[in-house]
PDB file of C-alpha atoms in Angstrom:
ATOM      1  CA  MET A   1     -41.353  -2.782  11.323  1.00 46.00           C
ATOM      2  CA  SER A   2     -37.610  -4.199  11.802  1.00 61.00           C
ATOM      3  CA  PHE A   3     -37.515  -6.038   8.445  1.00 72.00           C
ATOM      4  CA  SER A   4     -38.257  -4.367   5.133  1.00 84.00           C
ATOM      5  CA  VAL A   5     -39.458  -6.323   2.084  1.00 90.00           C
ATOM      6  CA  LEU A   6     -35.985  -5.265   0.400  1.00 91.00           C
ATOM      7  CA  ASP A   7     -34.120  -7.059   3.254  1.00 91.00           C
ATOM      8  CA  LEU A   8     -36.207 -10.212   2.888  1.00 93.00           C
ATOM      9  CA  VAL A   9     -35.823 -10.236  -0.788  1.00 94.00           C
ATOM     10  CA  SER A  10     -31.933  -9.706  -0.591  1.00 94.00           C
ATOM     11  CA  PHE A  11     -31.652 -12.672   2.153  1.00 95.00           C
ATOM     12  CA  VAL A  12     -33.592 -15.014   0.015  1.00 95.00           C
ATOM     13  CA  CYS A  13     -31.547 -14.036  -3.048  1.00 96.00           C
ATOM     14  CA  PHE A  14     -28.440 -14.651  -1.071  1.00 96.00           C
ATOM     15  CA  PHE A  15     -29.859 -17.854   0.131  1.00 96.00           C
ATOM     16  CA  CYS A  16     -30.739 -19.074  -3.526  1.00 96.00           C
ATOM     17  CA  CYS A  17     -27.397 -17.992  -4.626  1.00 96.00           C
ATOM     18  CA  TRP A  18     -25.215 -19.882  -2.316  1.00 96.00           C
ATOM     19  CA  VAL A  19     -27.507 -23.186  -2.285  1.00 95.00           C
ATOM     20  CA  GLY A  20     -28.272 -22.873  -6.045  1.00 96.00           C
ATOM     21  CA  TYR A  21     -24.667 -22.754  -7.090  1.00 96.00           C
ATOM     22  CA  THR A  22     -23.420 -25.400  -4.836  1.00 94.00           C
ATOM     23  CA  SER A  23     -26.145 -27.630  -6.179  1.00 94.00           C
ATOM     24  CA  PHE A  24     -25.468 -26.517  -9.799  1.00 94.00           C
ATOM     25  CA  ALA A  25     -21.532 -26.878  -9.517  1.00 93.00           C
ATOM     26  CA  ARG A  26     -21.923 -30.388  -7.870  1.00 92.00           C
ATOM     27  CA  ARG A  27     -24.026 -31.589 -11.001  1.00 92.00           C
ATOM     28  CA  LYS A  28     -22.308 -29.879 -13.485  1.00 91.00           C
ATOM     29  CA  ALA A  29     -18.851 -31.232 -12.398  1.00 89.00           C
ATOM     30  CA  LYS A  30     -20.054 -34.699 -13.248  1.00 86.00           C
ATOM     31  CA  THR A  31     -20.241 -33.815 -17.057  1.00 87.00           C
ATOM     32  CA  THR A  32     -18.232 -30.722 -17.521  1.00 87.00           C
ATOM     33  CA  ASN A  33     -14.330 -30.403 -16.989  1.00 86.00           C
ATOM     34  CA  CYS A  34     -13.915 -28.111 -14.028  1.00 88.00           C
ATOM     35  CA  ILE A  35     -11.232 -27.693 -11.375  1.00 90.00           C
ATOM     36  CA  ALA A  36     -13.143 -30.514  -9.122  1.00 89.00           C
ATOM     37  CA  ARG A  37     -13.324 -32.900 -11.887  1.00 89.00           C
ATOM     38  CA  CYS A  38     -10.054 -32.661 -13.427  1.00 89.00           C
ATOM     39  CA  LEU A  39      -8.129 -32.407 -10.159  1.00 91.00           C
ATOM     40  CA  HIS A  40     -10.018 -35.836  -9.102  1.00 91.00           C
ATOM     41  CA  GLN A  41      -8.280 -37.418 -12.028  1.00 90.00           C
ATOM     42  CA  HIS A  42      -5.071 -36.015 -11.196  1.00 91.00           C
ATOM     43  CA  ARG A  43      -5.473 -37.356  -7.718  1.00 92.00           C
ATOM     44  CA  ILE A  44      -6.323 -40.933  -9.030  1.00 91.00           C
ATOM     45  CA  HIS A  45      -3.050 -40.678 -11.079  1.00 90.00           C
ATOM     46  CA  TRP A  46      -0.949 -39.459  -8.239  1.00 92.00           C
ATOM     47  CA  MET A  47      -2.284 -42.069  -6.001  1.00 92.00           C
ATOM     48  CA  ASN A  48      -1.258 -44.797  -8.654  1.00 90.00           C
ATOM     49  CA  GLU A  49       2.257 -43.542  -9.073  1.00 89.00           C
ATOM     50  CA  LEU A  50       2.615 -43.347  -5.129  1.00 90.00           C
ATOM     51  CA  MET A  51       1.968 -47.164  -5.125  1.00 90.00           C
ATOM     52  CA  THR A  52       5.152 -47.569  -7.463  1.00 89.00           C
ATOM     53  CA  ARG A  53       7.397 -45.729  -5.042  1.00 88.00           C
ATOM     54  CA  GLU A  54       8.999 -47.565  -2.159  1.00 86.00           C
ATOM     55  CA  ILE A  55      10.102 -44.002  -0.725  1.00 87.00           C
ATOM     56  CA  ARG A  56       7.392 -41.619  -0.498  1.00 87.00           C
ATOM     57  CA  VAL A  57       8.947 -38.535   1.118  1.00 89.00           C
ATOM     58  CA  GLY A  58       7.710 -36.238  -1.548  1.00 87.00           C
ATOM     59  CA  GLU A  59       4.225 -37.439  -1.274  1.00 89.00           C
ATOM     60  CA  ALA A  60       4.444 -36.624   2.621  1.00 89.00           C
ATOM     61  CA  ALA A  61       5.613 -33.251   2.000  1.00 92.00           C
ATOM     62  CA  LEU A  62       3.116 -32.426  -0.469  1.00 91.00           C
ATOM     63  CA  LEU A  63       0.195 -33.752   1.976  1.00 92.00           C
ATOM     64  CA  ALA A  64       1.862 -31.805   4.868  1.00 92.00           C
ATOM     65  CA  ASN A  65       1.653 -28.710   2.668  1.00 92.00           C
ATOM     66  CA  LEU A  66      -1.946 -29.098   1.709  1.00 91.00           C
ATOM     67  CA  GLU A  67      -2.922 -29.501   5.500  1.00 93.00           C
ATOM     68  CA  ARG A  68      -0.783 -26.528   6.606  1.00 93.00           C
ATOM     69  CA  ASN A  69      -3.042 -24.323   4.268  1.00 92.00           C
ATOM     70  CA  ILE A  70      -6.155 -25.703   5.700  1.00 95.00           C
ATOM     71  CA  THR A  71      -5.000 -25.382   9.419  1.00 94.00           C
ATOM     72  CA  PHE A  72      -4.363 -21.870   8.264  1.00 94.00           C
ATOM     73  CA  PHE A  73      -7.717 -21.078   7.369  1.00 95.00           C
ATOM     74  CA  ALA A  74      -9.221 -23.000  10.417  1.00 95.00           C
ATOM     75  CA  SER A  75      -7.205 -20.909  12.849  1.00 95.00           C
ATOM     76  CA  THR A  76      -8.001 -17.700  10.824  1.00 95.00           C
ATOM     77  CA  THR A  77     -11.723 -18.595  11.139  1.00 96.00           C
ATOM     78  CA  MET A  78     -11.505 -18.790  14.980  1.00 95.00           C
ATOM     79  CA  LEU A  79     -10.012 -15.154  14.990  1.00 95.00           C
ATOM     80  CA  VAL A  80     -12.814 -13.899  12.733  1.00 95.00           C
ATOM     81  CA  LEU A  81     -15.576 -15.506  14.875  1.00 95.00           C
ATOM     82  CA  ALA A  82     -13.960 -13.866  17.996  1.00 94.00           C
ATOM     83  CA  GLY A  83     -14.179 -10.660  16.215  1.00 93.00           C
ATOM     84  CA  VAL A  84     -17.973 -11.081  14.953  1.00 94.00           C
ATOM     85  CA  LEU A  85     -19.132 -12.268  18.537  1.00 93.00           C
ATOM     86  CA  THR A  86     -17.519  -9.170  19.946  1.00 93.00           C
ATOM     87  CA  LEU A  87     -19.501  -7.050  17.655  1.00 91.00           C
ATOM     88  CA  PHE A  88     -22.643  -8.197  19.393  1.00 91.00           C
ATOM     89  CA  ALA A  89     -21.640  -6.165  22.416  1.00 89.00           C
ATOM     90  CA  GLN A  90     -21.000  -3.024  20.036  1.00 89.00           C
ATOM     91  CA  VAL A  91     -24.099  -2.829  17.998  1.00 89.00           C
ATOM     92  CA  GLU A  92     -24.940   0.762  19.010  1.00 89.00           C
ATOM     93  CA  ARG A  93     -21.367   1.734  17.984  1.00 90.00           C
ATOM     94  CA  LEU A  94     -21.717  -0.163  14.661  1.00 87.00           C
ATOM     95  CA  GLU A  95     -24.926   1.568  13.997  1.00 88.00           C
ATOM     96  CA  ALA A  96     -23.243   4.924  14.532  1.00 88.00           C
ATOM     97  CA  VAL A  97     -20.475   3.947  12.120  1.00 87.00           C
ATOM     98  CA  ILE A  98     -22.982   2.682   9.152  1.00 86.00           C
ATOM     99  CA  THR A  99     -24.897   5.930   9.825  1.00 86.00           C
ATOM    100  CA  THR A 100     -21.876   8.201   8.773  1.00 86.00           C
ATOM    101  CA  ILE A 101     -21.448   6.434   5.642  1.00 85.00           C
ATOM    102  CA  PRO A 102     -22.900   7.923   2.670  1.00 85.00           C
ATOM    103  CA  TYR A 103     -26.152   6.132   0.594  1.00 80.00           C
ATOM    104  CA  THR A 104     -26.510   3.548   3.533  1.00 84.00           C
ATOM    105  CA  ALA A 105     -29.895   2.184   4.513  1.00 81.00           C
ATOM    106  CA  THR A 106     -30.997   3.222   7.953  1.00 82.00           C
ATOM    107  CA  PRO A 107     -29.543   0.754  10.320  1.00 83.00           C
ATOM    108  CA  VAL A 108     -32.178  -1.251  12.654  1.00 85.00           C
ATOM    109  CA  HIS A 109     -30.872  -2.535  16.082  1.00 86.00           C
ATOM    110  CA  LEU A 110     -32.393  -5.883  15.494  1.00 88.00           C
ATOM    111  CA  LEU A 111     -31.591  -6.303  11.963  1.00 90.00           C
ATOM    112  CA  ILE A 112     -27.803  -5.555  12.695  1.00 92.00           C
ATOM    113  CA  GLN A 113     -28.143  -8.511  15.103  1.00 93.00           C
ATOM    114  CA  VAL A 114     -29.627 -10.874  12.363  1.00 93.00           C
ATOM    115  CA  LYS A 115     -26.607  -9.842  10.110  1.00 94.00           C
ATOM    116  CA  LEU A 116     -24.231 -10.585  12.674  1.00 95.00           C
ATOM    117  CA  ALA A 117     -25.717 -13.795  13.493  1.00 95.00           C
ATOM    118  CA  LEU A 118     -25.647 -14.806   9.760  1.00 96.00           C
ATOM    119  CA  LEU A 119     -22.084 -14.009   9.618  1.00 96.00           C
ATOM    120  CA  THR A 120     -21.653 -16.202  12.780  1.00 96.00           C
ATOM    121  CA  PHE A 121     -23.376 -18.920  11.112  1.00 96.00           C
ATOM    122  CA  ILE A 122     -21.272 -18.800   8.078  1.00 97.00           C
ATOM    123  CA  PHE A 123     -17.883 -18.858   9.939  1.00 97.00           C
ATOM    124  CA  VAL A 124     -18.906 -21.615  12.258  1.00 97.00           C
ATOM    125  CA  MET A 125     -19.972 -23.636   9.139  1.00 96.00           C
ATOM    126  CA  ALA A 126     -16.448 -22.869   7.489  1.00 97.00           C
ATOM    127  CA  PHE A 127     -14.619 -24.060  10.709  1.00 97.00           C
ATOM    128  CA  PHE A 128     -16.596 -27.119  10.596  1.00 97.00           C
ATOM    129  CA  GLN A 129     -15.790 -27.661   6.899  1.00 97.00           C
ATOM    130  CA  PHE A 130     -12.045 -26.805   7.445  1.00 97.00           C
ATOM    131  CA  THR A 131     -11.548 -28.980  10.464  1.00 96.00           C
ATOM    132  CA  TRP A 132     -13.397 -31.977   8.849  1.00 97.00           C
ATOM    133  CA  SER A 133     -11.142 -31.563   5.653  1.00 96.00           C
ATOM    134  CA  MET A 134      -8.148 -31.621   8.169  1.00 95.00           C
ATOM    135  CA  ARG A 135      -9.370 -34.945   9.655  1.00 95.00           C
ATOM    136  CA  GLN A 136      -9.860 -36.399   6.320  1.00 96.00           C
ATOM    137  CA  TYR A 137      -6.268 -35.588   5.192  1.00 95.00           C
ATOM    138  CA  GLY A 138      -5.233 -37.320   8.411  1.00 94.00           C
ATOM    139  CA  PHE A 139      -7.267 -40.469   7.415  1.00 95.00           C
ATOM    140  CA  LEU A 140      -5.448 -40.066   3.933  1.00 94.00           C
ATOM    141  CA  ASN A 141      -1.984 -40.154   5.488  1.00 93.00           C
ATOM    142  CA  VAL A 142      -2.909 -43.239   7.510  1.00 94.00           C
ATOM    143  CA  MET A 143      -3.802 -44.944   4.241  1.00 93.00           C
ATOM    144  CA  VAL A 144      -0.452 -43.754   2.596  1.00 93.00           C
ATOM    145  CA  GLY A 145       1.422 -45.301   5.577  1.00 91.00           C
ATOM    146  CA  ALA A 146      -0.415 -48.413   5.118  1.00 90.00           C
ATOM    147  CA  ALA A 147      -0.031 -48.914   1.296  1.00 90.00           C
ATOM    148  CA  PRO A 148       2.151 -51.452   0.223  1.00 89.00           C
ATOM    149  CA  PHE A 149       4.702 -51.352  -2.534  1.00 89.00           C
ATOM    150  CA  ASP A 150       3.872 -52.397  -6.060  1.00 85.00           C
ATOM    151  CA  PRO A 151       6.767 -51.903  -8.283  1.00 84.00           C
ATOM    152  CA  SER A 152       4.993 -53.118 -11.369  1.00 79.00           C
ATOM    153  CA  GLY A 153       1.787 -51.179 -10.873  1.00 73.00           C
ATOM    154  CA  GLY A 154      -0.436 -53.890 -12.369  1.00 78.00           C
ATOM    155  CA  ASN A 155      -2.154 -55.422  -9.199  1.00 84.00           C
ATOM    156  CA  GLU A 156      -5.709 -54.621  -9.801  1.00 88.00           C
ATOM    157  CA  ASN A 157      -6.572 -54.817  -6.007  1.00 90.00           C
ATOM    158  CA  LEU A 158      -3.797 -52.287  -5.081  1.00 90.00           C
ATOM    159  CA  LYS A 159      -5.142 -50.061  -7.935  1.00 90.00           C
ATOM    160  CA  ASN A 160      -8.474 -49.954  -6.455  1.00 93.00           C
ATOM    161  CA  TYR A 161      -6.768 -49.243  -3.102  1.00 93.00           C
ATOM    162  CA  ALA A 162      -5.238 -46.233  -4.757  1.00 92.00           C
ATOM    163  CA  ARG A 163      -8.587 -44.981  -6.144  1.00 93.00           C
ATOM    164  CA  GLN A 164      -9.924 -45.185  -2.639  1.00 95.00           C
ATOM    165  CA  MET A 165      -7.057 -43.114  -1.423  1.00 95.00           C
ATOM    166  CA  ALA A 166      -7.820 -40.575  -4.169  1.00 94.00           C
ATOM    167  CA  ILE A 167     -11.537 -40.537  -3.246  1.00 95.00           C
ATOM    168  CA  VAL A 168     -10.672 -39.728   0.541  1.00 96.00           C
ATOM    169  CA  GLN A 169      -8.339 -36.830  -0.725  1.00 95.00           C
ATOM    170  CA  ASP A 170     -11.166 -35.682  -3.129  1.00 95.00           C
ATOM    171  CA  GLN A 171     -13.475 -35.539  -0.194  1.00 95.00           C
ATOM    172  CA  ALA A 172     -11.155 -33.686   1.874  1.00 96.00           C
ATOM    173  CA  ALA A 173     -10.601 -31.162  -1.068  1.00 94.00           C
ATOM    174  CA  HIS A 174     -14.326 -30.775  -1.245  1.00 94.00           C
ATOM    175  CA  SER A 175     -14.641 -29.807   2.393  1.00 96.00           C
ATOM    176  CA  TYR A 176     -11.655 -27.382   1.784  1.00 96.00           C
ATOM    177  CA  ASN A 177     -13.640 -25.947  -1.059  1.00 95.00           C
ATOM    178  CA  TYR A 178     -16.859 -25.504   0.957  1.00 96.00           C
ATOM    179  CA  GLY A 179     -15.082 -23.766   3.750  1.00 96.00           C
ATOM    180  CA  LEU A 180     -13.406 -21.301   1.017  1.00 96.00           C
ATOM    181  CA  ARG A 181     -16.823 -20.727  -0.583  1.00 96.00           C
ATOM    182  CA  ALA A 182     -18.194 -19.627   2.873  1.00 96.00           C
ATOM    183  CA  TYR A 183     -15.619 -16.968   3.056  1.00 96.00           C
ATOM    184  CA  TYR A 184     -16.631 -15.821  -0.496  1.00 96.00           C
ATOM    185  CA  PHE A 185     -20.359 -15.474   0.632  1.00 96.00           C
ATOM    186  CA  SER A 186     -19.536 -13.921   3.850  1.00 96.00           C
ATOM    187  CA  MET A 187     -17.902 -11.013   1.655  1.00 95.00           C
ATOM    188  CA  ALA A 188     -21.474 -10.558   0.382  1.00 95.00           C
ATOM    189  CA  VAL A 189     -23.004 -10.541   3.519  1.00 95.00           C
ATOM    190  CA  MET A 190     -21.005  -7.566   4.802  1.00 93.00           C
ATOM    191  CA  CYS A 191     -22.519  -5.621   1.985  1.00 93.00           C
ATOM    192  CA  TRP A 192     -25.828  -6.181   4.017  1.00 93.00           C
ATOM    193  CA  PHE A 193     -24.678  -3.770   6.429  1.00 92.00           C
ATOM    194  CA  PHE A 194     -24.697  -1.031   3.839  1.00 91.00           C
ATOM    195  CA  HIS A 195     -27.563  -1.712   1.767  1.00 91.00           C
ATOM    196  CA  PRO A 196     -29.877  -4.621   0.703  1.00 93.00           C
ATOM    197  CA  VAL A 197     -29.460  -3.893  -2.846  1.00 94.00           C
ATOM    198  CA  LEU A 198     -25.755  -3.809  -2.573  1.00 94.00           C
ATOM    199  CA  PHE A 199     -26.332  -7.383  -0.626  1.00 95.00           C
ATOM    200  CA  ILE A 200     -27.996  -8.705  -3.767  1.00 96.00           C
ATOM    201  CA  CYS A 201     -25.469  -7.416  -6.205  1.00 96.00           C
ATOM    202  CA  ALA A 202     -22.675  -8.661  -4.177  1.00 97.00           C
ATOM    203  CA  SER A 203     -24.225 -12.168  -3.944  1.00 96.00           C
ATOM    204  CA  LEU A 204     -24.690 -12.427  -7.790  1.00 97.00           C
ATOM    205  CA  PHE A 205     -21.064 -11.340  -8.291  1.00 97.00           C
ATOM    206  CA  VAL A 206     -19.732 -13.888  -5.880  1.00 97.00           C
ATOM    207  CA  VAL A 207     -21.602 -16.731  -7.886  1.00 97.00           C
ATOM    208  CA  TYR A 208     -20.135 -15.232 -10.995  1.00 96.00           C
ATOM    209  CA  THR A 209     -16.628 -15.211  -9.658  1.00 96.00           C
ATOM    210  CA  LEU A 210     -16.967 -18.766  -8.327  1.00 95.00           C
ATOM    211  CA  TYR A 211     -18.266 -19.824 -11.754  1.00 95.00           C
ATOM    212  CA  ARG A 212     -15.612 -18.310 -13.558  1.00 94.00           C
ATOM    213  CA  ARG A 213     -12.714 -19.451 -11.644  1.00 93.00           C
ATOM    214  CA  GLU A 214     -14.005 -23.143 -11.234  1.00 92.00           C
ATOM    215  CA  PHE A 215     -15.143 -23.722 -14.596  1.00 93.00           C
ATOM    216  CA  LYS A 216     -13.794 -20.947 -17.047  1.00 90.00           C
ATOM    217  CA  SER A 217     -10.467 -20.056 -15.787  1.00 90.00           C
ATOM    218  CA  LYS A 218      -6.928 -20.394 -17.126  1.00 91.00           C
ATOM    219  CA  ALA A 219      -6.163 -22.754 -14.338  1.00 90.00           C
ATOM    220  CA  VAL A 220      -9.007 -25.112 -15.369  1.00 89.00           C
ATOM    221  CA  MET A 221      -7.800 -25.052 -18.881  1.00 90.00           C
ATOM    222  CA  ALA A 222      -4.218 -25.875 -17.982  1.00 91.00           C
ATOM    223  CA  ILE A 223      -5.455 -28.694 -15.579  1.00 90.00           C
ATOM    224  CA  THR A 224      -7.604 -30.100 -18.030  1.00 88.00           C
ATOM    225  CA  ALA A 225      -4.729 -30.093 -20.798  1.00 89.00           C
ATOM    226  CA  GLY A 226      -2.568 -31.794 -18.290  1.00 87.00           C
ATOM    227  CA  MET A 227      -5.153 -34.457 -17.571  1.00 83.00           C
ATOM    228  CA  GLN A 228      -5.459 -35.088 -21.336  1.00 83.00           C
ATOM    229  CA  ALA A 229      -1.768 -35.498 -21.824  1.00 85.00           C
ATOM    230  CA  LEU A 230      -1.622 -37.882 -19.031  1.00 81.00           C
ATOM    231  CA  ALA A 231      -4.240 -39.963 -20.402  1.00 78.00           C
ATOM    232  CA  ILE A 232      -2.563 -39.720 -23.862  1.00 82.00           C
ATOM    233  CA  GLU A 233       0.742 -41.063 -22.267  1.00 76.00           C
ATOM    234  CA  LYS A 234      -0.881 -43.787 -20.113  1.00 74.00           C
ATOM    235  CA  GLU A 235      -2.493 -44.985 -23.331  1.00 74.00           C
ATOM    236  CA  ARG A 236       0.820 -44.936 -25.235  1.00 74.00           C
ATOM    237  CA  VAL A 237       2.688 -46.806 -22.407  1.00 69.00           C
ATOM    238  CA  SER A 238      -0.169 -49.519 -22.221  1.00 67.00           C
ATOM    239  CA  LYS A 239       0.330 -50.297 -25.853  1.00 66.00           C
ATOM    240  CA  ARG A 240       3.878 -51.132 -25.746  1.00 63.00           C
TER     241      ARG A 240
END
């Protein structure tokens, strides 16, 4: 038998961790302060401020910097994919390497190919997410270029336009986040080459790490405090 019960259990655990955490994070972000929720508020404020600036060189530089980060990961993903696909021709050598590592499960030829196929699928998904994020930042650049100058910042139609720009930027950031999340879970899949129990532990550890960083990290606290400070200042200015 090529697949043991433990291998199947570890794969189901991995799938539930990835899909379950993605669904959990999306729902919890609607009611709890986290990186995604707080940054969206900052993006709305940023785009509203952008409308009041006639010269937008700073915004262009910031958006270009964000795009460079995504471009780096997109190109790196292609290199990683090339490496994983190369391993399909070196399965026997990979089995020999795994056999020399203490406490590893006995490698099975078909199962090794399944693991490599899973890694390939993950990095293809990551590539699609990164390139879609790049395209959405391109859409945002067009919207920024078309944004009219509103020195008063009081035009309701232009406020709505700024909000739509923030939504496009938010969607681009979500795609980037999904691509990074695929990298995190690919680290867990690598543990499957050694032992399915290690694969389960790694999948749970990735979920714990993602949760801590997206909901409980010091960065989240600072971003939340910054958002609250902006809200207080906005309210103070509006009362003048």
